[in-house]
PDB file of C-alpha atoms in Angstrom:
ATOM      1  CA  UNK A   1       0.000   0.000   0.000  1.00 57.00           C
ATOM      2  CA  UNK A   2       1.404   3.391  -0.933  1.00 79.00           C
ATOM      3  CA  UNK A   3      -0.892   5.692   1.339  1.00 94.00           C
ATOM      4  CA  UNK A   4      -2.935   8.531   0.424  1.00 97.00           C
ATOM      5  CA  UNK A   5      -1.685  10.337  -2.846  1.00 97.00           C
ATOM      6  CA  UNK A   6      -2.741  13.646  -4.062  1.00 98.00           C
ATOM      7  CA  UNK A   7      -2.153  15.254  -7.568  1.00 97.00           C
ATOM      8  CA  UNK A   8      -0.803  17.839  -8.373  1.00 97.00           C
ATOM      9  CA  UNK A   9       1.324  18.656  -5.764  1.00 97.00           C
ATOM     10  CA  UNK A  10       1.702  21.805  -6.654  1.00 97.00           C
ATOM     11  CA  UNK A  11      -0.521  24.669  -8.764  1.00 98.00           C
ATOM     12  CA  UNK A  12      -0.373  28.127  -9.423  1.00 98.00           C
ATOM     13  CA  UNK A  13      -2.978  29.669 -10.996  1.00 98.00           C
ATOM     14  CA  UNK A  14      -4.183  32.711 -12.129  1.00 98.00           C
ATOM     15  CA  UNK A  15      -7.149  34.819 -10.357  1.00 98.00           C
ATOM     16  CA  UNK A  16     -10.604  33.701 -11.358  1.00 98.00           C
ATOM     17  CA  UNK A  17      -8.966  30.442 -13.511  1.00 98.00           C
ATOM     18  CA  UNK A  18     -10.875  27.299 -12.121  1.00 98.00           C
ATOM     19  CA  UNK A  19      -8.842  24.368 -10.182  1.00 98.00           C
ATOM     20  CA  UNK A  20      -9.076  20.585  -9.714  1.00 98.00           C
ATOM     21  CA  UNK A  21      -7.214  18.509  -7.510  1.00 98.00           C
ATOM     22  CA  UNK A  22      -7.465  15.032  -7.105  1.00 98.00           C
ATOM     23  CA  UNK A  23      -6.985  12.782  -3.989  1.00 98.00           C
ATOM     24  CA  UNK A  24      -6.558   8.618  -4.272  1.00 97.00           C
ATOM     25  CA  UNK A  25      -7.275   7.413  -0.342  1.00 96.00           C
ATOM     26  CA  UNK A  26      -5.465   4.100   1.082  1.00 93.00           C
ATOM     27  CA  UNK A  27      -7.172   1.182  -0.699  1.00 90.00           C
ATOM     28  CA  UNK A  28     -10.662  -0.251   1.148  1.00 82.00           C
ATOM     29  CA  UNK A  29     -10.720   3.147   3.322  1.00 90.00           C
ATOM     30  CA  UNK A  30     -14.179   4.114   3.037  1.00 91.00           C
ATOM     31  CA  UNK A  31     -13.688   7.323   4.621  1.00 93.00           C
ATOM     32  CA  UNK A  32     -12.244  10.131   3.181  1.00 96.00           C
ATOM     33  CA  UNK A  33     -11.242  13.896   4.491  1.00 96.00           C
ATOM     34  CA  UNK A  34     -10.782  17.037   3.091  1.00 97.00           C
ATOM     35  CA  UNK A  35      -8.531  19.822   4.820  1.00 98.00           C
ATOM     36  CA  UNK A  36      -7.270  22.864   3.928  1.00 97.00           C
ATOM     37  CA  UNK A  37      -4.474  24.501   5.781  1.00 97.00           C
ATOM     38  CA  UNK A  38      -3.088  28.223   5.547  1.00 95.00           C
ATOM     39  CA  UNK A  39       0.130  29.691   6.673  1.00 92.00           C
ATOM     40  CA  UNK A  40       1.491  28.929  10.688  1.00 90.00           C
ATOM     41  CA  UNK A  41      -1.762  27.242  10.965  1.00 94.00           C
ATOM     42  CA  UNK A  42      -3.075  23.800  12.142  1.00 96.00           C
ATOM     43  CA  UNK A  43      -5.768  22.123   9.495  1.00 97.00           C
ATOM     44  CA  UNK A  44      -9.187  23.055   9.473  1.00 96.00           C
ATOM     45  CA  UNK A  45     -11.678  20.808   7.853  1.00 96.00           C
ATOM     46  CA  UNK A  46     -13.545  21.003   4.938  1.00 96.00           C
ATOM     47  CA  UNK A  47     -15.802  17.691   4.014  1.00 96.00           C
ATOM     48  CA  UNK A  48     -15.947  14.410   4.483  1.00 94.00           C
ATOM     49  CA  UNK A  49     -16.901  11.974   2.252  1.00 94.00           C
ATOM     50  CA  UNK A  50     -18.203   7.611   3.523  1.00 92.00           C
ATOM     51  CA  UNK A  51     -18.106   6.048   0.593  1.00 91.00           C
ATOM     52  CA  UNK A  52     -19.663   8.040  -1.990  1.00 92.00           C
ATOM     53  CA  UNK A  53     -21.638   9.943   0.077  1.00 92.00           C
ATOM     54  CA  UNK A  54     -20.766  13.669   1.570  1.00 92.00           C
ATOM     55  CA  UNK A  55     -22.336  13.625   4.796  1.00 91.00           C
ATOM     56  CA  UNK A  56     -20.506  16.700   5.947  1.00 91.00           C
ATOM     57  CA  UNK A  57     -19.628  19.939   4.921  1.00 92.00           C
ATOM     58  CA  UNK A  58     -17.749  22.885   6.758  1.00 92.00           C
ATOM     59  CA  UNK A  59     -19.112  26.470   6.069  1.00 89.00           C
ATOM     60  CA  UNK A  60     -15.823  27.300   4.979  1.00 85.00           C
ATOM     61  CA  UNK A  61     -16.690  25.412   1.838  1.00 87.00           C
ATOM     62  CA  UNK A  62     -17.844  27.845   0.042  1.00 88.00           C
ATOM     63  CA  UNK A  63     -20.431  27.376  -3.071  1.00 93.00           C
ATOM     64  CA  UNK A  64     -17.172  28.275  -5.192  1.00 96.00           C
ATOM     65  CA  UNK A  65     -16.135  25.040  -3.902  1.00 96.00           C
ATOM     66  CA  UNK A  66     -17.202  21.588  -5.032  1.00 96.00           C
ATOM     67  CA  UNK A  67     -15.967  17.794  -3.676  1.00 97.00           C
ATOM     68  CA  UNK A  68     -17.114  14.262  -5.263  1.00 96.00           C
ATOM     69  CA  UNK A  69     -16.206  10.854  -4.767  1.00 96.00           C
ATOM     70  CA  UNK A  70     -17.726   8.708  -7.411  1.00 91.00           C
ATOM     71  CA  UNK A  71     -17.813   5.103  -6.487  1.00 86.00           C
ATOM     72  CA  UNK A  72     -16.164   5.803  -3.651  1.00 84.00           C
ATOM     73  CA  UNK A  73     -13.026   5.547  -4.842  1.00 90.00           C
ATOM     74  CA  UNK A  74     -11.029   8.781  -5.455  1.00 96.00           C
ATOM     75  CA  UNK A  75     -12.078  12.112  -5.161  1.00 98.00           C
ATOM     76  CA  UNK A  76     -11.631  15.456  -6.225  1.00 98.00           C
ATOM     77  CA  UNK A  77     -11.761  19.009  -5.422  1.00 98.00           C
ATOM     78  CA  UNK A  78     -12.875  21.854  -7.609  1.00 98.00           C
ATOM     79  CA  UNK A  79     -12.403  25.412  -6.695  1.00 97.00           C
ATOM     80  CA  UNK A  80     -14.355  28.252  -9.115  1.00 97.00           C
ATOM     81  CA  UNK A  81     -13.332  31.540  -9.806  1.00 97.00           C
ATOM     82  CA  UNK A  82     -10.190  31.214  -7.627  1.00 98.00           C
ATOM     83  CA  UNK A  83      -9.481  34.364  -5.351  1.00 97.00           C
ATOM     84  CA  UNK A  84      -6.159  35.233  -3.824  1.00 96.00           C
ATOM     85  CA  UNK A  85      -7.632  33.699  -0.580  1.00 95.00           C
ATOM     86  CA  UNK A  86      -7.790  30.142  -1.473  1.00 97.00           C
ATOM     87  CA  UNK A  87      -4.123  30.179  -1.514  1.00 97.00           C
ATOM     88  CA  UNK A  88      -3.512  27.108   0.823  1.00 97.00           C
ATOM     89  CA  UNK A  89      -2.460  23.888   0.804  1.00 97.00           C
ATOM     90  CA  UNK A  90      -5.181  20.838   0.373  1.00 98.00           C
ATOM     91  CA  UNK A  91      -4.877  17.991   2.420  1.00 98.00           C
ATOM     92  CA  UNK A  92      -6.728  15.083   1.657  1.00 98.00           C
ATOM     93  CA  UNK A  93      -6.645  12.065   4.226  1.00 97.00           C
ATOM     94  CA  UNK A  94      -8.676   8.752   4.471  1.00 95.00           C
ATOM     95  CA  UNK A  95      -8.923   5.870   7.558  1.00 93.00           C
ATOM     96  CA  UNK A  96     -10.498   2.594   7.602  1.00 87.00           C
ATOM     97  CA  UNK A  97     -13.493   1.263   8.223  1.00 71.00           C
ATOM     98  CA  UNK A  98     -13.126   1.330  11.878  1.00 62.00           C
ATOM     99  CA  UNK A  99     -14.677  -0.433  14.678  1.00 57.00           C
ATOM    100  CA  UNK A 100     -16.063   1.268  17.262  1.00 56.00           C
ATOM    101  CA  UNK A 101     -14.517   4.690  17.339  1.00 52.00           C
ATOM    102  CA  UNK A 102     -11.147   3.749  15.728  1.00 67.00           C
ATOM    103  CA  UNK A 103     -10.399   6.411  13.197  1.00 82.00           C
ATOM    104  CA  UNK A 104      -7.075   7.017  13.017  1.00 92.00           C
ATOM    105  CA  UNK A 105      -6.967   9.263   9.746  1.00 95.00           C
ATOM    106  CA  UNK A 106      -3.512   9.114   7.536  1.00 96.00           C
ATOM    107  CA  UNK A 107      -2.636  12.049   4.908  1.00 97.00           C
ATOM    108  CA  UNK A 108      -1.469  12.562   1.521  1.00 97.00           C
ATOM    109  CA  UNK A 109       1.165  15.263   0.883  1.00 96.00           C
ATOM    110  CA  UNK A 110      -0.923  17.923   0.101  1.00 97.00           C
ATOM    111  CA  UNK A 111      -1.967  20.416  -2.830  1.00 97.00           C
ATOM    112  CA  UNK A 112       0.136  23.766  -2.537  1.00 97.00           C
ATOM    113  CA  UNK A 113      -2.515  26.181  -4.259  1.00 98.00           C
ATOM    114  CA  UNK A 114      -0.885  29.471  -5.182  1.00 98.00           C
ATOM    115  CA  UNK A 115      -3.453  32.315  -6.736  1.00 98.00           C
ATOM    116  CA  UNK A 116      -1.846  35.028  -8.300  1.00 97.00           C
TER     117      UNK A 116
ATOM    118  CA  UNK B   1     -17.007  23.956  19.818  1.00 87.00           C
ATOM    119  CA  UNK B   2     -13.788  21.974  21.290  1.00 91.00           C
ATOM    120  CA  UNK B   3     -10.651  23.890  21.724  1.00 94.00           C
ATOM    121  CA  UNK B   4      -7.255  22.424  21.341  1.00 97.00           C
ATOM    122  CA  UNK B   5      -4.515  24.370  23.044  1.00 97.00           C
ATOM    123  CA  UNK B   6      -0.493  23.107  22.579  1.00 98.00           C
ATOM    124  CA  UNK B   7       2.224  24.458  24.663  1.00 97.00           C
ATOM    125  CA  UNK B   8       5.043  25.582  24.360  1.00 97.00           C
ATOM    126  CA  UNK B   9       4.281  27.446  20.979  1.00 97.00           C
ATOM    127  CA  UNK B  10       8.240  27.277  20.194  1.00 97.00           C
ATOM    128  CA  UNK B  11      10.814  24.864  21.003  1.00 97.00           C
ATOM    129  CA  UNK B  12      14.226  25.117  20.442  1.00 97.00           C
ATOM    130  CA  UNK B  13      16.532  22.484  21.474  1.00 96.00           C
ATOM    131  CA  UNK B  14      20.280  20.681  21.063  1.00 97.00           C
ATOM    132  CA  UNK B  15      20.829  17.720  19.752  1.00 97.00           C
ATOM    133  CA  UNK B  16      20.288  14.985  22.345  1.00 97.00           C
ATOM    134  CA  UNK B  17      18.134  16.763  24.546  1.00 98.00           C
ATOM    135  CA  UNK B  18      14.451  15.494  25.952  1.00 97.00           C
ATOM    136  CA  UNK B  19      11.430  17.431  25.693  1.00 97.00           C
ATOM    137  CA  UNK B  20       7.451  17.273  26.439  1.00 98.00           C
ATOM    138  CA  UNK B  21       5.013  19.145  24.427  1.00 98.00           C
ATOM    139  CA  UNK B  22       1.094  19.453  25.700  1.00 98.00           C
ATOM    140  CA  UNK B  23      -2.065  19.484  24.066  1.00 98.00           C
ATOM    141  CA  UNK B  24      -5.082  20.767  26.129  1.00 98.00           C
ATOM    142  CA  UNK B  25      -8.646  20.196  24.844  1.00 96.00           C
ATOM    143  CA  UNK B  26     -11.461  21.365  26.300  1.00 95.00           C
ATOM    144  CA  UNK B  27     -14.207  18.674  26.140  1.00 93.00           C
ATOM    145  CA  UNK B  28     -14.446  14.866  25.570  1.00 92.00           C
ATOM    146  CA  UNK B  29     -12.999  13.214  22.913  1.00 91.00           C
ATOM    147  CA  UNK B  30     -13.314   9.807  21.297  1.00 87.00           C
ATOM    148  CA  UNK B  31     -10.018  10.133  19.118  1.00 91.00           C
ATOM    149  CA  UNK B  32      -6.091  11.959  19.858  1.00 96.00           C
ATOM    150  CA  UNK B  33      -3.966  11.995  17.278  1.00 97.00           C
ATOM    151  CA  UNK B  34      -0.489  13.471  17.331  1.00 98.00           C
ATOM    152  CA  UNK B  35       1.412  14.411  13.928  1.00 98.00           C
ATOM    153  CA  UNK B  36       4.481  15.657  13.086  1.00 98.00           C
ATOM    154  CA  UNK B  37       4.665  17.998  10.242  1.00 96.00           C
ATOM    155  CA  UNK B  38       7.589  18.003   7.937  1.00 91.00           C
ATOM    156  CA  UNK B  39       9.215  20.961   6.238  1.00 87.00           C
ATOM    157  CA  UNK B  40       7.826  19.966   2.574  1.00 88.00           C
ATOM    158  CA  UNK B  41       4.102  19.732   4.434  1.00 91.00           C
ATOM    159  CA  UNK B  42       3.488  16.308   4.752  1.00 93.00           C
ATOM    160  CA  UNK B  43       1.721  14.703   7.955  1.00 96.00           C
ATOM    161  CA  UNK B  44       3.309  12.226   9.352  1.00 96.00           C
ATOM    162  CA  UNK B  45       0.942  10.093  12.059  1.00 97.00           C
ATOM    163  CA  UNK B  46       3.308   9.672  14.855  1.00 98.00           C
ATOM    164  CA  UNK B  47       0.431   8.154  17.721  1.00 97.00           C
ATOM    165  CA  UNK B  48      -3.380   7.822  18.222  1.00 96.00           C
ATOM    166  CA  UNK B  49      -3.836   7.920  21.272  1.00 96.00           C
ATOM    167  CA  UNK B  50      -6.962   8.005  22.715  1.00 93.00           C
ATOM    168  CA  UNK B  51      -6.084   7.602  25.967  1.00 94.00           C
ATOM    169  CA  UNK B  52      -3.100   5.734  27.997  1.00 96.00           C
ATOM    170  CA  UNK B  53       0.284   5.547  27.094  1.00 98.00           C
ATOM    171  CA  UNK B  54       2.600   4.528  23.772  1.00 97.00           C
ATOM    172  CA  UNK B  55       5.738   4.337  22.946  1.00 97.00           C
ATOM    173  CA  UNK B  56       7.612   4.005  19.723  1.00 97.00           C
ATOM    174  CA  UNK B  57      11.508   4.481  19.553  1.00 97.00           C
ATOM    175  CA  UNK B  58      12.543   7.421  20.930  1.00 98.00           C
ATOM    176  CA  UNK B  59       8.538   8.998  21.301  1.00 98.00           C
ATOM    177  CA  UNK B  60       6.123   8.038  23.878  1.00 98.00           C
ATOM    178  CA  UNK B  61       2.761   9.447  24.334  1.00 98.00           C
ATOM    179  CA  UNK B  62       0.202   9.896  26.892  1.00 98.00           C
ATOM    180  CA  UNK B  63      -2.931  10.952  27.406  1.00 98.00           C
ATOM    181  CA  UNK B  64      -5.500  11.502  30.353  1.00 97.00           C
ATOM    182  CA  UNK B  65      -8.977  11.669  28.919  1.00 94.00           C
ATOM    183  CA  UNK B  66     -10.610  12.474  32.304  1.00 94.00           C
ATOM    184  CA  UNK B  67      -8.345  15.384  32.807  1.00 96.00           C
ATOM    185  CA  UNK B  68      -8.517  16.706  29.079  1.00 97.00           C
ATOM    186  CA  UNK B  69      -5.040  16.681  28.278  1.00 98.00           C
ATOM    187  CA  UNK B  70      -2.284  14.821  26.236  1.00 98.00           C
ATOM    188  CA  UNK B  71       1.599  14.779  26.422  1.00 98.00           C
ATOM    189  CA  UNK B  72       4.307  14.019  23.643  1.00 98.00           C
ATOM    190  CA  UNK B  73       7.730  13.209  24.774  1.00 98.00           C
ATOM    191  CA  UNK B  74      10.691  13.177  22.527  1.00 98.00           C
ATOM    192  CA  UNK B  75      13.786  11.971  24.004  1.00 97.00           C
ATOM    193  CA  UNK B  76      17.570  11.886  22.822  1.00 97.00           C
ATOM    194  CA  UNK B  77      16.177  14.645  19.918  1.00 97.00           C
ATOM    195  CA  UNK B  78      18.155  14.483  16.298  1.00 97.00           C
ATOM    196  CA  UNK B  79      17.882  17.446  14.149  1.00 95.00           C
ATOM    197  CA  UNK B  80      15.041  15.122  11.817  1.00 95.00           C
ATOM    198  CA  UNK B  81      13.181  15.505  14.802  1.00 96.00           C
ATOM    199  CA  UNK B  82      12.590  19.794  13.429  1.00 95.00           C
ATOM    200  CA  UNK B  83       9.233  20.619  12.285  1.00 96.00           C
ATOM    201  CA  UNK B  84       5.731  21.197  13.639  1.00 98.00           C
ATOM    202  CA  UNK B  85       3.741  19.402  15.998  1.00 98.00           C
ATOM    203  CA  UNK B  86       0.614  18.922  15.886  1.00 98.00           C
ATOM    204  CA  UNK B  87      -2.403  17.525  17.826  1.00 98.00           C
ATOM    205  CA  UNK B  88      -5.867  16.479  16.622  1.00 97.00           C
ATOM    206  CA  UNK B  89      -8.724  15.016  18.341  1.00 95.00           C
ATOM    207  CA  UNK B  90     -12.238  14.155  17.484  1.00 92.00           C
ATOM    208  CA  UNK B  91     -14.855  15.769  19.799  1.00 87.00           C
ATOM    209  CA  UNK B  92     -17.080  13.057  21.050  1.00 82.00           C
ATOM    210  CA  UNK B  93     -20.177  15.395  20.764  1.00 75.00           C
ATOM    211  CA  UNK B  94     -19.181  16.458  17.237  1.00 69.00           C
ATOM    212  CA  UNK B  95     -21.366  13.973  15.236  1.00 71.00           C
ATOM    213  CA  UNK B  96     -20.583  11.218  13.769  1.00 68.00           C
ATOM    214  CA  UNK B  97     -17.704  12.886  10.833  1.00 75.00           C
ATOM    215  CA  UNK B  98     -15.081  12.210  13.411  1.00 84.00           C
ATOM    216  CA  UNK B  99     -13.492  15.447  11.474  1.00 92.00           C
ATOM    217  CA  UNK B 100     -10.086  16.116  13.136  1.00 95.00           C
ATOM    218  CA  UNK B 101      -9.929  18.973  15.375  1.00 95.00           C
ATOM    219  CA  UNK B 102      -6.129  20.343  15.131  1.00 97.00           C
ATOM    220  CA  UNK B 103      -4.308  22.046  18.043  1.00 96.00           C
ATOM    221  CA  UNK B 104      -2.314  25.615  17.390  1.00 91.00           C
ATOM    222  CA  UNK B 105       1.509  23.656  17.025  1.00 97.00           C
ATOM    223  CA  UNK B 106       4.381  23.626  18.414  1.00 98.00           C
ATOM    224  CA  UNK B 107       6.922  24.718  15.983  1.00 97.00           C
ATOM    225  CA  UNK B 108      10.079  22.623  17.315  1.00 97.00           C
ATOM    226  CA  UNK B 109      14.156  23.459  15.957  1.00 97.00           C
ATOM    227  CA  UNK B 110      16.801  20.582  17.196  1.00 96.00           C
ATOM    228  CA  UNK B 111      20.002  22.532  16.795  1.00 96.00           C
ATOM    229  CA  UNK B 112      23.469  20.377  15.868  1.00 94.00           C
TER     230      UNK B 112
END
């Protein structure tokens, strides 16, 4: 297993351009996160995804922002009309189908967004 | 909602010194995780730690659920041991996401 993998790992992008990243979980995790983390500070969350289904979103995720996991396999993330302030890196992390309350979440390297 | 607190903010240490870094949370939680950040970004999962004590090489971890509070030790540090520190739990009233809840860091230099 080579853990969670995100693509690109890097993209710069003009302001109001549209973006799509792309996050491939641990295979058989059934749950899978989206983060987004800005300069000196922790994480914050964005959406969660069991299976194909997003049972949760954060209101930072705003309706410029769009997440899918078809089949339940990969998913992606698609920002519209970029501003300045999504620059950020996207973390994308997935854990197992846990029982009981084991969760223990493992993430990919991260999208560094730049928006110039 | 839950607030995670980490202390000290900063850390700067030689090589081959011991340290303990805290994480504070406010409310119950079903799920600690503690992560050290690397300087290219990546997350590296280091314990989860709900509660009681771990240890892995040089790291041990432990945490008190009842008193809201988890420790990180690092002993012997090497300068790989340089980056952030981070804590995460899942608040046990937060719903059933078990979306991580991350603490402010502890930004930690081992000097040679």
């Amino acid at each position: 297993d080579t853990g969670v993998s995100q693509n690109p790992r890097h993209k710069i992008t003009k302001r109001g351009q549209n973006v799509t990243f792309r996050c491939d979980p641990i295979s058989e995790h059934n749950r899978l996160y989206w983060y987004r983390q800005t300069l000196g500070q922790g994480p914050e969350f964005l959406t969660y995804f069991q299976n194909e289904a997003q049972l949760e979103k954060s209101r930072l995720l705003s309706d410029r922002f769009s997440a899918e996991r078809p089949k339940g396999s990969f998913s992606t993330l698609e920002i519209q009309r970029t501003e300045q302030g999504d620059s950020a890196m996207y973390l994308c992390a997935s854990s197992p189908r846990g029982r009981g309350d084991n969760n223990e979440q493992y993430f990919g390297p991260g999208t560094r967004l730049t928006v110039t | 909602g839950i607030q995670v607190e980490q202390s000290p903010p900063d850390l700067i240490l030689q090589e081959g010194a011991n340290s303990t870094l805290r994480c504070n949370f406010s409310d119950s939680v079903n799920n600690l995780q503690w992560f050290h950040q690397n300087p290219w970004g990546q997350l590296i999962n280091l314990f989860y730690i709900p509660s009681g004590t771990k240890q892995n090489g040089r790291l041990s971890a432990t945490t008190v659920a009842t008193e809201r509070y988890s420790l990180l030790y690092i002993s012997s540090s090497q300068t790989t041991d340089s980056g952030v520190y981070f804590c995460a739990v899942v608040n046990r009233g937060g719903g059933a996401t078990n979306k991580l809840i991350f603490g402010t860091g502890t930004l930690l230099a081992v000097q040679p």
